[in-house]
Each structure stands twice: as structure tokens, then as C-alpha cells.
Short mmCIF file of C-alpha atoms and ligand atoms in Angstrom, two decimals:
data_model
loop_
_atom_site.label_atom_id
_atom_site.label_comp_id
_atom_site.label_asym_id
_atom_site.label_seq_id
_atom_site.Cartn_x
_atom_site.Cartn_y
_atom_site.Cartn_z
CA UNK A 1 9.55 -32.80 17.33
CA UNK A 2 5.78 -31.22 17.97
CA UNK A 3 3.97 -30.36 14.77
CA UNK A 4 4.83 -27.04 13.39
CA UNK A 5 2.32 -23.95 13.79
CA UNK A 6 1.56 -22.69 10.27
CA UNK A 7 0.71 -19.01 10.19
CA UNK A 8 -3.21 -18.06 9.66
CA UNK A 9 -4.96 -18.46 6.08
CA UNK A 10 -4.46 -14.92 4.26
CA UNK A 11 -2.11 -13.79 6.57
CA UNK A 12 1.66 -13.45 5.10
CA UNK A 13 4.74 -13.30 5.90
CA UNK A 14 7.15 -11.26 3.26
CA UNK A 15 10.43 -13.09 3.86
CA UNK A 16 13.71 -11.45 3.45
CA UNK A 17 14.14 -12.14 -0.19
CA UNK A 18 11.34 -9.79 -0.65
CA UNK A 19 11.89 -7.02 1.68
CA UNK A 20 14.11 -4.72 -0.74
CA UNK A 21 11.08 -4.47 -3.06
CA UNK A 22 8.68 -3.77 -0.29
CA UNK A 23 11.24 -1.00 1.49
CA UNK A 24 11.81 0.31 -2.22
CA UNK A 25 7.94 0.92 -2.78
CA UNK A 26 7.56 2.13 0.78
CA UNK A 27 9.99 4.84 0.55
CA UNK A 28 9.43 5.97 -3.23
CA UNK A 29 5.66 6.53 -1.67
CA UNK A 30 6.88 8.95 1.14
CA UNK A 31 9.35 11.07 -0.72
CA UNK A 32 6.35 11.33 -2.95
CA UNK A 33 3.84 11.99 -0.96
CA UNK A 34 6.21 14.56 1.06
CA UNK A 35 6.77 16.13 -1.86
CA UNK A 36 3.27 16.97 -2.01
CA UNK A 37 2.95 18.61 1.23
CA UNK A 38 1.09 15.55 2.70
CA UNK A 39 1.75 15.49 6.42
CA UNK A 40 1.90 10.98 8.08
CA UNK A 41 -0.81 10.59 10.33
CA UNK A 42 -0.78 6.78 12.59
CA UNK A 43 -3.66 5.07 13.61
CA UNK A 44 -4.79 2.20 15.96
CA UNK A 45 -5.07 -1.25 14.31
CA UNK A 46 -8.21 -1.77 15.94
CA UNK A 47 -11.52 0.38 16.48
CA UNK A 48 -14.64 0.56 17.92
CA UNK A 49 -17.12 -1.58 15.48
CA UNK A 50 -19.25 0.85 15.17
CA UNK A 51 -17.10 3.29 13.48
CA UNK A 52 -17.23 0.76 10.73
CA UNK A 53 -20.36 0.37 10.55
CA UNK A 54 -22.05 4.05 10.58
CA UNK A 55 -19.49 4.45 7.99
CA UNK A 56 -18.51 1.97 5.51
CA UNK A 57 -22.11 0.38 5.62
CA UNK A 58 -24.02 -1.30 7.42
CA UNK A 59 -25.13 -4.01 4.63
CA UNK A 60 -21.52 -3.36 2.63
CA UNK A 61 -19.86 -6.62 2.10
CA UNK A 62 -16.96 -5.34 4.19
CA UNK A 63 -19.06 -4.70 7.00
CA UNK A 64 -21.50 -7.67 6.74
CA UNK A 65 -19.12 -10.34 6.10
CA UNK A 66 -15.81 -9.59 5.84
CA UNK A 67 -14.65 -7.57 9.34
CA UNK A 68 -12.53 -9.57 12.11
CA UNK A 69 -14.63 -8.40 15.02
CA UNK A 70 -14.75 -9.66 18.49
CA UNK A 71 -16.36 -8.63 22.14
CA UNK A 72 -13.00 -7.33 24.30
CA UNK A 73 -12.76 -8.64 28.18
CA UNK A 74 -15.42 -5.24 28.71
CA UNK A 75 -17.75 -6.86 26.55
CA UNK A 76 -17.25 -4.06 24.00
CA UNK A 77 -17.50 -5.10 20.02
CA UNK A 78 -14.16 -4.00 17.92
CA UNK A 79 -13.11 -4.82 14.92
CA UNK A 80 -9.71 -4.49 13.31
CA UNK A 81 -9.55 -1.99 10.57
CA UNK A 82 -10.54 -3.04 7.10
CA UNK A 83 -9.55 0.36 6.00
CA UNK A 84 -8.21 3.38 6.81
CA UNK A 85 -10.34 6.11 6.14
CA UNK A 86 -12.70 5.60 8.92
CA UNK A 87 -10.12 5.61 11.47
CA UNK A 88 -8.61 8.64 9.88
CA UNK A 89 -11.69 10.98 10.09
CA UNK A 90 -12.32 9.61 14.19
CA UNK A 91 -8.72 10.78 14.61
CA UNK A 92 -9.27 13.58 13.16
CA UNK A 93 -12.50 14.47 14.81
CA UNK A 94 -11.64 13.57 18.06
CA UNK A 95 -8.34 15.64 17.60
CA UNK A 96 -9.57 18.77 16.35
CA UNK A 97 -7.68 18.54 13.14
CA UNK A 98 -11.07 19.52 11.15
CA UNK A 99 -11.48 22.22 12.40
CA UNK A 100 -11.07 25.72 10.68
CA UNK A 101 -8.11 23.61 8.86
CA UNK A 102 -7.84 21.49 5.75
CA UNK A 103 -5.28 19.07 6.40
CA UNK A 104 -3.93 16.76 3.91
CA UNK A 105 -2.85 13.31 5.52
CA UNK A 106 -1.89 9.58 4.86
CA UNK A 107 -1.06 6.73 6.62
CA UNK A 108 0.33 3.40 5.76
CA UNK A 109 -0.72 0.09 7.57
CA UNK A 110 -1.67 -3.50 7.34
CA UNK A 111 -5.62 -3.47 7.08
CA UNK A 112 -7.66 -6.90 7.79
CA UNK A 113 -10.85 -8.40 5.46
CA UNK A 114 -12.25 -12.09 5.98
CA UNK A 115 -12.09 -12.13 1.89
CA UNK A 116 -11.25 -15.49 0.20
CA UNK A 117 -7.50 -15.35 -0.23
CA UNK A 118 -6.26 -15.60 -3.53
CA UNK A 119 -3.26 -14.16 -5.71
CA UNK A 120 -3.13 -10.56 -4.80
CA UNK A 121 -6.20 -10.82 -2.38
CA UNK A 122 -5.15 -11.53 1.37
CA UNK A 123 -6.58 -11.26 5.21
CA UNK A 124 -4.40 -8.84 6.30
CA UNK A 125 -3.07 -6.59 3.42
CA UNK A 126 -1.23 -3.00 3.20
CA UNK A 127 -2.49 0.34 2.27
CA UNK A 128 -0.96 3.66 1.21
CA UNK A 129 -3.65 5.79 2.11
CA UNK A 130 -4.25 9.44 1.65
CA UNK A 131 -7.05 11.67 2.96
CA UNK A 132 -7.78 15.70 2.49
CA UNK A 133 -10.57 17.11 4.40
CA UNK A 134 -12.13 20.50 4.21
CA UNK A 135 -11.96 20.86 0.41
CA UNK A 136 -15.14 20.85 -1.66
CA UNK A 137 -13.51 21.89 -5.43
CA UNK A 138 -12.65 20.00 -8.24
CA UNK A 139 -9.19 20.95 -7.68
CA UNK A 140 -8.30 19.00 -4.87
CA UNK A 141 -9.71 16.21 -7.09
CA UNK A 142 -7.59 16.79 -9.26
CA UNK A 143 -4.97 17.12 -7.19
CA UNK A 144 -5.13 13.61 -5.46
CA UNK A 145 -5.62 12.20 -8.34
CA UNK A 146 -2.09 13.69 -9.89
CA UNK A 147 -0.74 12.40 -6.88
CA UNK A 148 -1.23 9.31 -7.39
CA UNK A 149 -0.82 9.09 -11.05
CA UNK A 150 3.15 10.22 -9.87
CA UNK A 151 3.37 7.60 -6.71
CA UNK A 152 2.71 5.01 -8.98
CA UNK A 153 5.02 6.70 -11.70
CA UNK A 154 7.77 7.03 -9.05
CA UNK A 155 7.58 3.08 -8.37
CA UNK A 156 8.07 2.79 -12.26
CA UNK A 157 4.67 1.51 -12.80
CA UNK A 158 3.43 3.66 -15.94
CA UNK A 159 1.18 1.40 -17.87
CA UNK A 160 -2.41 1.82 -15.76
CA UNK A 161 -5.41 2.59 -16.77
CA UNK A 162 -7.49 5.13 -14.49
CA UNK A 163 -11.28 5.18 -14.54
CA UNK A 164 -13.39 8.10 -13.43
CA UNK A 165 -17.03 8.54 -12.45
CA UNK A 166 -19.15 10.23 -10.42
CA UNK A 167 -21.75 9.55 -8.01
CA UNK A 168 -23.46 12.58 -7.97
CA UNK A 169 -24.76 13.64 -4.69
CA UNK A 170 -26.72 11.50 -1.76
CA UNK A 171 -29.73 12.25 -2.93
CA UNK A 172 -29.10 11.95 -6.69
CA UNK A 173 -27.68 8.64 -5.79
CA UNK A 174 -31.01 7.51 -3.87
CA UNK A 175 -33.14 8.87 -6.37
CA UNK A 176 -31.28 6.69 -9.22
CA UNK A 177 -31.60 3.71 -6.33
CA UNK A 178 -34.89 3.71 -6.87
CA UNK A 179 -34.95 3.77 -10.50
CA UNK A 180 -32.34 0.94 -10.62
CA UNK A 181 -34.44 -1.41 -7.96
CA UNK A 182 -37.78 -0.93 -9.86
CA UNK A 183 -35.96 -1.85 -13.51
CA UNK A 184 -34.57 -4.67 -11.62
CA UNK A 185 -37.51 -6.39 -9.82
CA UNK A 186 -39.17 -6.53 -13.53
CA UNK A 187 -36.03 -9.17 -14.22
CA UNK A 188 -35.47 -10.53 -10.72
CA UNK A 189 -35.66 -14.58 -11.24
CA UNK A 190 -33.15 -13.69 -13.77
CA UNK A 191 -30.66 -11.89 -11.56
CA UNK A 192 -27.27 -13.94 -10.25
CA UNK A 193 -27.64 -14.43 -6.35
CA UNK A 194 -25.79 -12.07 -5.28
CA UNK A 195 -27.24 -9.46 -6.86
CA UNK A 196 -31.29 -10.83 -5.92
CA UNK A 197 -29.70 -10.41 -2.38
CA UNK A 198 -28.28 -6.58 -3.33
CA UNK A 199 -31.61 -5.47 -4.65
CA UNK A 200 -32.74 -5.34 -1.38
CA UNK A 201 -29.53 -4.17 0.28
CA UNK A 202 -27.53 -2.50 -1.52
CA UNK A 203 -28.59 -2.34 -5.47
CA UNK A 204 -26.14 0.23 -6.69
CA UNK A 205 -23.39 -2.84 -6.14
CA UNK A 206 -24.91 -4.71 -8.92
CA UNK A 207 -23.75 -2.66 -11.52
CA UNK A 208 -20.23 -4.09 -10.13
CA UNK A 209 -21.38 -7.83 -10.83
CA UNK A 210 -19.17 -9.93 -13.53
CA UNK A 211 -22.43 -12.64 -14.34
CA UNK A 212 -22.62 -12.13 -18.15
CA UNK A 213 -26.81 -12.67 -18.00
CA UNK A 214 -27.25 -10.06 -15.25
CA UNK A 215 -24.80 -7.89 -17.04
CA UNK A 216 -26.77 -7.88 -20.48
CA UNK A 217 -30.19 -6.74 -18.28
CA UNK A 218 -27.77 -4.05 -16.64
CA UNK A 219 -27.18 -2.95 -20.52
CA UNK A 220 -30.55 -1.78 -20.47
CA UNK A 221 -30.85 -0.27 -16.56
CA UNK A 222 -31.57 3.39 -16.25
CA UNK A 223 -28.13 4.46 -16.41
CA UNK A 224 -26.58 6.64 -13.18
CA UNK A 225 -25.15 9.56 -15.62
CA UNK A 226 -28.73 10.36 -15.93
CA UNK A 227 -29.52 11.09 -12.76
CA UNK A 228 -26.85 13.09 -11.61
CA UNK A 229 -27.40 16.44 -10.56
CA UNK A 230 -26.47 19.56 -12.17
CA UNK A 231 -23.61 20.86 -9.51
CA UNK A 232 -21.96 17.00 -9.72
CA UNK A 233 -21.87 17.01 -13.32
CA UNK A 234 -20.26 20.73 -13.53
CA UNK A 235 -17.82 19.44 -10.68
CA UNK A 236 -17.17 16.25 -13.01
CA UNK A 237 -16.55 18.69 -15.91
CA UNK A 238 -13.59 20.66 -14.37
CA UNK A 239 -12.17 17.88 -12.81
CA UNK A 240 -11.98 16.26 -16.29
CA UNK A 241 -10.77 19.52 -17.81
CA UNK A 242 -7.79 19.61 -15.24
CA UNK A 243 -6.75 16.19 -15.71
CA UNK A 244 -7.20 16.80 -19.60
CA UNK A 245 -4.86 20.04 -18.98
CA UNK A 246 -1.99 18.00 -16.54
CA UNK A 247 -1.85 15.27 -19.40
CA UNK A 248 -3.06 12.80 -17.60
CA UNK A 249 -5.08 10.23 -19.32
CA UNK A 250 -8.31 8.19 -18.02
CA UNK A 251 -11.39 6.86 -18.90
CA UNK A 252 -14.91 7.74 -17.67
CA UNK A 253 -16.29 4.13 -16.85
CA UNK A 254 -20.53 5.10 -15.60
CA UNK A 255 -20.39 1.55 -14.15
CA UNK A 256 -18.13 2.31 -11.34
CA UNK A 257 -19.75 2.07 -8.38
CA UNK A 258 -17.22 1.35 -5.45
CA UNK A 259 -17.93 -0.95 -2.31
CA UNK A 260 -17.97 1.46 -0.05
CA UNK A 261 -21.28 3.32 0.67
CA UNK A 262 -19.53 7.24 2.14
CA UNK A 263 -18.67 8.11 -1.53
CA UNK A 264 -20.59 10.40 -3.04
CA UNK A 265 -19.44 13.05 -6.45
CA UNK A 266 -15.98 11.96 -8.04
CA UNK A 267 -14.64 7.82 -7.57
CA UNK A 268 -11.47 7.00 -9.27
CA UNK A 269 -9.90 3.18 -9.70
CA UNK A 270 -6.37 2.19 -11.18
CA UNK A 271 -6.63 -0.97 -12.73
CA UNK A 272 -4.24 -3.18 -14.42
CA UNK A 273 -5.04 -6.64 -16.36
CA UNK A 274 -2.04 -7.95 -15.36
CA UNK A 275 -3.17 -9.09 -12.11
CA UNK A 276 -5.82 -11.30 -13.08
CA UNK A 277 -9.02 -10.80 -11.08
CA UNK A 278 -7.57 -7.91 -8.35
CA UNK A 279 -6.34 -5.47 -10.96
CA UNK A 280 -7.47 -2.63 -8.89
CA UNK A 281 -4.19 -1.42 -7.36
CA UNK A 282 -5.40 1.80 -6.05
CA UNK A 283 -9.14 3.36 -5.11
CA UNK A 284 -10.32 6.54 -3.91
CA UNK A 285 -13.15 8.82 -4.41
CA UNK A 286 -14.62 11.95 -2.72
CA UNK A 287 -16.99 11.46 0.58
CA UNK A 288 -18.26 14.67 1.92
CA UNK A 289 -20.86 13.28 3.78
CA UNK A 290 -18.46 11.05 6.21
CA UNK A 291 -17.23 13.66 8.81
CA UNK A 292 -20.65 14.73 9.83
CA UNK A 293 -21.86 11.23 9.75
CA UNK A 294 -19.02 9.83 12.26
CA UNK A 295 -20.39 12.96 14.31
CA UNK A 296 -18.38 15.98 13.24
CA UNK A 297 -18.64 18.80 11.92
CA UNK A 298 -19.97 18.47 7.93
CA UNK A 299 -16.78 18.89 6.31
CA UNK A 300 -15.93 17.68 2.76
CA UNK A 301 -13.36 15.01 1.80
CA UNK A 302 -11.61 13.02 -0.27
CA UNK A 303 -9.09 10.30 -0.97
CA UNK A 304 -7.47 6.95 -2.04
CA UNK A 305 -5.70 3.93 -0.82
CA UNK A 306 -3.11 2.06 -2.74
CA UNK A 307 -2.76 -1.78 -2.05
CA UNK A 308 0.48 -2.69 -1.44
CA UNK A 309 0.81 -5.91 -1.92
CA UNK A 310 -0.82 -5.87 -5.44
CA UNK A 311 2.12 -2.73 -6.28
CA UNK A 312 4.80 -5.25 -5.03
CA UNK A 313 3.15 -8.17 -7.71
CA UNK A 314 3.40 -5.77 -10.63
CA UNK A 315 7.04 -5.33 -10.11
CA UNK A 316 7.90 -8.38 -9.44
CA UNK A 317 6.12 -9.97 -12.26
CA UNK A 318 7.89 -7.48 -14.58
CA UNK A 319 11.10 -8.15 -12.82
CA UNK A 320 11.86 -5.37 -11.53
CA UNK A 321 12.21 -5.52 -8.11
CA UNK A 322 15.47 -4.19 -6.65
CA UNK A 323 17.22 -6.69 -4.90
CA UNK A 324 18.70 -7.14 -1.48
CA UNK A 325 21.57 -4.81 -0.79
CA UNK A 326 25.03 -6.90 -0.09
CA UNK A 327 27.70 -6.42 2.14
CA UNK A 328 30.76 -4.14 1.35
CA UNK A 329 33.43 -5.52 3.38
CA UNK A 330 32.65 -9.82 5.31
CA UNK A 331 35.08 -9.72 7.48
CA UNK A 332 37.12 -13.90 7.83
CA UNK A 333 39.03 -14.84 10.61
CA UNK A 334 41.31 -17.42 11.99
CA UNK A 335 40.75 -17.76 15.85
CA UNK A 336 39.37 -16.84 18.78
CA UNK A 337 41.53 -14.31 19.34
CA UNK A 338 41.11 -12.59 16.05
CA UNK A 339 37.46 -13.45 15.51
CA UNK A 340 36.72 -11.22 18.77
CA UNK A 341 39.37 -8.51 17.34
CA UNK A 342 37.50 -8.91 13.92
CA UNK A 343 34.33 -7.31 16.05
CA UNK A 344 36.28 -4.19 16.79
CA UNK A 345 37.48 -3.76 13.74
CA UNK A 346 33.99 -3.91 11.55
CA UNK A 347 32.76 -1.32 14.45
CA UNK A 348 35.79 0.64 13.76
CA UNK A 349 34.86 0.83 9.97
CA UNK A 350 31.16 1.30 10.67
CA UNK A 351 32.46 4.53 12.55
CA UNK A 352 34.69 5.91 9.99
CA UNK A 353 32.74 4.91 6.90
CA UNK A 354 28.92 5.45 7.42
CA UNK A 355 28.40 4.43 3.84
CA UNK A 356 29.40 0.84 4.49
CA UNK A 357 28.07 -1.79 4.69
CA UNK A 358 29.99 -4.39 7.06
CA UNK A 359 29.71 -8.03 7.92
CA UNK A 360 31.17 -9.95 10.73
CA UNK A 361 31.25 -13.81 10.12
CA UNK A 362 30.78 -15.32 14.06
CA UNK A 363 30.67 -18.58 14.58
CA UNK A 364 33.72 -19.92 13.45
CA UNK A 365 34.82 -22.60 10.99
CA UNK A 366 37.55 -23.07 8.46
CA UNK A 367 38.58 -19.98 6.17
CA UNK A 368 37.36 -22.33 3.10
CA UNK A 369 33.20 -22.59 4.38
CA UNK A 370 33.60 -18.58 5.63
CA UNK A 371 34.78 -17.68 1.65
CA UNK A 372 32.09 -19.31 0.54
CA UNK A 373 29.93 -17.19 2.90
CA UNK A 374 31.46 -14.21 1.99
CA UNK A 375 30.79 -14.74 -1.30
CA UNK A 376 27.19 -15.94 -0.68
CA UNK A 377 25.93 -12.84 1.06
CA UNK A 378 27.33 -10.88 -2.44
CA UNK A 379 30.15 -9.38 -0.37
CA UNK A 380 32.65 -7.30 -2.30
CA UNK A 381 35.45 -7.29 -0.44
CA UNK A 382 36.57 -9.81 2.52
CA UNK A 383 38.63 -8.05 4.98
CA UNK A 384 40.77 -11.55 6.27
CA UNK A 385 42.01 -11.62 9.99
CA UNK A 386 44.69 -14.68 11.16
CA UNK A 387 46.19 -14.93 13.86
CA UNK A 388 49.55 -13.90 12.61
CA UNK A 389 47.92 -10.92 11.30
CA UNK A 390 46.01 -10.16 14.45
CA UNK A 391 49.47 -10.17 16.21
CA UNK A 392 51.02 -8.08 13.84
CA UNK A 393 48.58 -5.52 13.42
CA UNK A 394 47.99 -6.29 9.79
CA UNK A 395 44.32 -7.68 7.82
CA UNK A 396 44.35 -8.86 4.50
CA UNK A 397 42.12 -7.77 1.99
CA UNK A 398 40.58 -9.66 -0.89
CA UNK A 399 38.72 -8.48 -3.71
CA UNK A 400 35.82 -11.16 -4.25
CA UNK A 401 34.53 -9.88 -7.56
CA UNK A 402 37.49 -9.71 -9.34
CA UNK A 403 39.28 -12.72 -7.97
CA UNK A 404 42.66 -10.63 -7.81
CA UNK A 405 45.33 -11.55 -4.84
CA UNK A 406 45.06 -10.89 -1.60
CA UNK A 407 47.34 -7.95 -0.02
CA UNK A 408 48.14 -7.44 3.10
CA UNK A 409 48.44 -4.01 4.88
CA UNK A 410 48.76 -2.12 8.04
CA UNK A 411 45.35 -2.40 10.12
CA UNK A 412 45.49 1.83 10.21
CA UNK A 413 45.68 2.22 6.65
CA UNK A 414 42.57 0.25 6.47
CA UNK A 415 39.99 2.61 6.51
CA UNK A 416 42.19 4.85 3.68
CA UNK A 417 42.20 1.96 1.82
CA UNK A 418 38.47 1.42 1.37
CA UNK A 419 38.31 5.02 0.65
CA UNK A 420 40.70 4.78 -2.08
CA UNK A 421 38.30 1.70 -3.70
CA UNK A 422 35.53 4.50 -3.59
CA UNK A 423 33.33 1.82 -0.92
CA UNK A 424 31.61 3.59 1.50
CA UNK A 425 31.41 7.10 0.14
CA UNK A 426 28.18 6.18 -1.87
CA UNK A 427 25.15 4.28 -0.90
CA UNK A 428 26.02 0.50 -1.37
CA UNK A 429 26.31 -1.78 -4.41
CA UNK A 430 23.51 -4.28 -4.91
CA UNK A 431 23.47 -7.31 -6.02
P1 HAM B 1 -10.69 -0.21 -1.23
O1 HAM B 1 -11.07 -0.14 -2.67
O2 HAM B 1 -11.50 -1.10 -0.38
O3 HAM B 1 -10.77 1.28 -0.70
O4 HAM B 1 -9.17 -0.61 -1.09
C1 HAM B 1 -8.15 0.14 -1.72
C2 HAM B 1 -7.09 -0.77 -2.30
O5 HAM B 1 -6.60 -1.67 -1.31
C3 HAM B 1 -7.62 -1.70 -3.40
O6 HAM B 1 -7.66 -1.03 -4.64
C4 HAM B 1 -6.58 -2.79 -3.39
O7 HAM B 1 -5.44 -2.40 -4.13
C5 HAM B 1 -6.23 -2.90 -1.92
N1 HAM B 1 -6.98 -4.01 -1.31
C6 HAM B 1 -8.24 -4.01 -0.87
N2 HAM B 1 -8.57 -5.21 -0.36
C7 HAM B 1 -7.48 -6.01 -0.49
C8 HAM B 1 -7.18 -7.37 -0.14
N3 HAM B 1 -8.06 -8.16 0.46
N4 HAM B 1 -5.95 -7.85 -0.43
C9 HAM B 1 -5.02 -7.06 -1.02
N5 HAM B 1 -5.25 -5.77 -1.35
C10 HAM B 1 -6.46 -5.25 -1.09
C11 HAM B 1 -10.49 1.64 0.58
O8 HAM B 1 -10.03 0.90 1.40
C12 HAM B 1 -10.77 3.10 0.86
N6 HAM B 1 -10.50 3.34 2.29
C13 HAM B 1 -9.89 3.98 -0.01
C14 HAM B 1 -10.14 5.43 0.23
C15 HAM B 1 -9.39 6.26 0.97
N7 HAM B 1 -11.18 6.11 -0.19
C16 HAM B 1 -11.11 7.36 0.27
N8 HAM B 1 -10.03 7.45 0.98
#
């Protein structure tokens, strides 16, 4: 045998057993998001690397370390996405959706970061993302944010915790930059490494580090609330008042920062500790600087991405992750003859009964290992095909859950039947 080819470090598969949960999440997030008036937008896996670049940031970690990017056969540099919002503002540039319009979108894709993988961090992970354009009021803030406070309601996650902040404007932002970098330099053999290497770079990051020492310096750090400007703070203020209004709890946390450098005003995290070290399961702020930036029109904007994968944990950990649905009817045969008659006869059920779900056996093999089968994919009926039944234009039909008898009965009356057991009329059972 030649060795097996494993798949690629931080790049999944999710494997049958785990596919109800994901569909469940998947579809709880649309009828939300529909519900909102949110219209799907789909966009190309892979972009030009610029894009990323001019608008995540150039000295981001994202963009200096963590992008899969390669030169094509034309010698052109792209990168697969790492997110989505940069791809959704080309789009909807080069579309014309901007304009004179204030469309409300999201999108749902595997994105890709060279991160070290570790539980509930991967290579290629999936977003929920949404994006609103053209609104500059705290009321679309408040708005997305409501949003998804009920998508992650709707999956039956209730429990966590939202943090607020804002960034204040560009040049609020690069004004407090300043402030930060010259506090810092004063302590700067006593910085962590990472943050000595964002002082230069990109200093507002190290207010996201976790090294205790650099931490306690941050404690006393001009602080960004200070610096904000007036029209930020008063946009901070209703946002807070509307969210206060709508019931919706959160906590202002000054230190968040976000990795990304578009956002600018409101940035919003939900964070759980029951995910260990990625507890952020969704992200999002406002970035009205972006459009113009990517070489449209300047148009403000805002939104958040939910990570998929780290939803899909949460349930599972608190076991509650629908299962796989099973079979109605597993249709068991004796024969050649009947197990090609048994075909006709499942497609004859999935006609008359859309609700049902039906399952041929194929493959042959004794009625004994095809019970055991049956009973293995959760099935709650067999519908049982012999020869002599075949002939005679008669099934049998079993009742696996109860263990009752078998009866045997005209092939027409079949469909009646099932009706009569109320299977097929409603969505499945699971198991
Ligand atoms: P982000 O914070 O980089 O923001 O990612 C959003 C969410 O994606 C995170 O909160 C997390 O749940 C999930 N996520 C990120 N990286 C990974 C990973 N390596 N493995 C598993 N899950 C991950 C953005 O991507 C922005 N585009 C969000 C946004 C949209 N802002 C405005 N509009």
C-alpha cells in the first residue's frame, strides 16, 4: 500500500458526524440574517494581494505574517482571503453597489491565516460575515450589533459577554499613537518582544498583549478614552443609549484595540471563557475610511464576522449539537430480483411522500447483517422485500423502535400506510 496523504496542518475536514451541527448553525444564521433584510453577497476565495494590504495593513500581523500568498503563472502576487471585508468593499466598488445606495450584505466562506493551529484556531476557518455601507449613525451600530446579539441567540448561545469601544477617528487615533509610543520608549528594555517590535509598527496592538510586566506599564499609558474626539464620543454615547434601551447588555472594555488597522469609531468583540485562549467568537467594528481607501468613493461602513468553527465548539462542548437526521423507512431485501424492485419502490415513496426520508440497502447480504444496518443508520421503519413478496406484490413492514411484528400488506397500500404512522408529513425524526 503507498503511504497515506494526510491533509495540510490547520486545514480540517468536518466529517459526517459533525455536519448536522454545522448545517444547523448555518441555516439558523440565514433565516436570521434574512430576517433582517440583509441581502447574500459571494466572493472569490482569492484576491489580488494588494487589496489586503492597502487595507488590512501593511505591518498587521495578518498581512505581515499570516497571508497564503503566491506569484500566479502571470507573475501576479494573490493571496487567499484572510477575511472578508476587503473582498466585500472591491465587490462592491467595482460593482457599483456604493453608489447612491446603502446596502446591507453578508457572506459566508472559509477564510485562510498561516496562524499556529490550535483548539479553535485553524488555517482555513469559516466566517459569517456582515457588512453595511453608506451609513454614518449610531443607529446602524446599533443595529448590527442587535443582529448579532439574536444570531448568536438563535443558535442558543446566550451566555456571551460583548465588549464595546471606540476608536475615535483617524486622526484622534494617530494623535493618541503618538502619545502611546513616547510613554512607551521611556520603558522599552522592559517591553515583551513583540510589543518592542509594535512600537515601531504598529503600537496601538500592544494594548492587546497578555505579558503581565508589559501589562502593569500599560496600567499607567495615556489611556485612548482620552483622546477621542468630541463627535466619536457623542456617537459612542447614543450607541450605548440604544443598546441600553434594546436590553442588551455589554461592557465598555478601553483596551480593545482590534488587529485590523481600517477600524476607526465603534469596535465590538463577543467573547466567551469557555474556549480557552480564542474566546472571541465574533468581531466587528465600524471602518469609514475603507471604501475610499480601496479607491472608492468615501463612504462609511461597518460590520462583523462570526467564526464558525469556534460557534460549532460552544455547542458541542455544551452538548448541544443536533444530531444527524436518520432514515424513515431502510428498505431489506432478499434477491436480485427484489433488491432492483426495492429501487423503484423507495423512488416511488420519495415521490409520494416528500417528507421522507428513504434508504435503499444495495449491496446485498443476508437479511440478519441488513437489520443490523437498518437499525444502525437509526431507521424507524424497515420496509422488507423477498422474493415471495416481490412476486406477490406485497412488502413487509417492521417497526424497528418498538420491536412489534412484522405485517405484511399490499405494495399499493404502502404509501397510505406510512401516512397513517404520521412519517413523512413532518420534517424527520432524529436520532
Ligand atoms: P477577525 O477578528 O479577524 O475580524 O475575525 C472574526 C472572527 O473570525 C473571530 O472573532 C473568530 O471568531 C474568527 N477567526 C479569526 N481567525 C480565526 C482562526 N484562525 N481560526 C478560527 N476562527 C478564526 C475579521 O475578520 C473582520 N473582517 C470582521 C469584520 C467584518 N469587521 C468588519 N466587518
Amino acid at each position: 500500500m503507498a503511504n497515506s496523504i494526510q491533509s495540510v496542518r490547520g486545514f480540517g475536514d468536518v466529517l459526517p458526524v459533525d455536519t448536522p451541527v454545522w448545517q444547523f448553525v448555518e441555516d439558523r444564521l440565514r433565516a436570521t440574517l434574512e430576517r433582517y433584510g440583509y441581502e447574500e453577497i459571494r466572493l472569490p476565495l482569492l484576491e489580488k494581494t494588494e487589496l489586503f494590504s492597502r487595507s488590512i495593513g501593511e505591518v498587521t500581523d495578518i498581512v505581515e505574517k499570516e497571508m497564503y500568498t503566491f506569484e500566479d503563472r502571470n507573475g501576479e502576487s494573490l493571496s487567499l482571503r484572510p477575511e472578508g471585508t476587503a473582498g466585500c468593499v472591491r465587490a462592491g466598488i467595482q460593482h457599483g453597489l456604493l453608489h447612491n445606495r446603502q446596502p446591507r450584505l453578508w457572506y459566508a466562506g472559509s477564510m485562510f491565516r498561516h496562524e499556529r493551529p490550535q483548539k479553535g484556531r485553524y488555517r482555513q476557518f469559516n466566517q459569517v460575515g456582515v457588512e453595511v455601507f453608506g451609513l454614518p449613525g449610531p443607529d446602524i451600530d446599533a443595529e448590527v450589533i442587535l443582529l448579532a446579539a439574536r444570531m448568536l441567540r438563535d443558535i442558543g448561545l446566550e451566555d456571551i459577554r460583548l465588549e464595546l469601544n471606540t476608536l475615535g477617528t483617524p486622526e484622534a487615533r494617530a494623535a493618541y499613537r503618538e502619545a502611546l509610543v513616547a510613554y512607551l520608549r521611556g520603558y522599552e528594555d522592559r517591553l515583551d518582544d513583540d510589543s518592542r517590535r509594535r512600537l515601531a509598527t504598529n503600537p496601538l496592538r500592544i494594548l492587546d498583549t497578555k505579558d503581565p510586566d508589559t501589562r502593569a506599564l500599560l496600567a499607567d499609558a495615556p489611556a485612548l478614552a482620552d483622546w477621542i474626539d468630541d463627535d466619536s464620543r457623542a456617537h459612542f454615547r447614543e450607541l450605548c443609549a440604544m443598546l441600553d434601551r434594546a436590553g442588551v447588555s455589554y461592557t465598555v472594555n478601553p483596551q480593545l484595540v482590534r488587529g485590523l488597522d481600517y477600524y476607526g469609531r465603534t469596535v465590538f468583540e463577543w467573547v466567551t471563557d469557555r474556549l480557552g485562549a480564542q474566546g472571541t467568537v465574533c468581531a466587528g467594528g465600524r471602518y469609514d475610511g475603507l471604501v475610499e481607501q480601496i479607491g472608492g468613493r468615501p463612504t462609511p461602513a461597518i460590520g462583523f464576522a462570526l467564526g464558525i468553527e469556534r460557534l460549532v465548539a460552544l455547542l458541542q462542548d455544551a452538548g448541544a449539537a443536533p444530531a444527524a437526521p436518520a432514515p424513515d423507512v431502510y428498505l431489506v431485501v432478499a434477491g436480485e430480483a427484489a433488491g432492483r424492485e426495492a429501487l423503484i419502490i423507495a423512488e416511488e415513496l420519495r415521490d409520494a411522500l416528500p417528507g421522507l426520508r428513504v434508504m435503499t440497502h444495495c449491496g446485498g447480504g443476508g437479511f440478519k447483517s441488513q437489520f443490523r444496518r437498518a437499525d444502525r443508520a437509526g431507521a424507524r421503519f424497515a420496509v422488507i422485500l423477498g422474493e415471495e413478496e416481490a412476486a406477490r406484490g406485497e412488502v413487509g413492514l417492521k417497526d424497528l423502535r418498538s420491536g412489534g411484528e412484522q405485517r405484511t400488506l399490499p405494495r399499493a397500500e404502502l404509501v397510505t400506510t406510512l401516512q397513517e404512522l404520521d412519517m413523512g408529513t413532518a420534517p424527520g425524526t432524529t436520532i
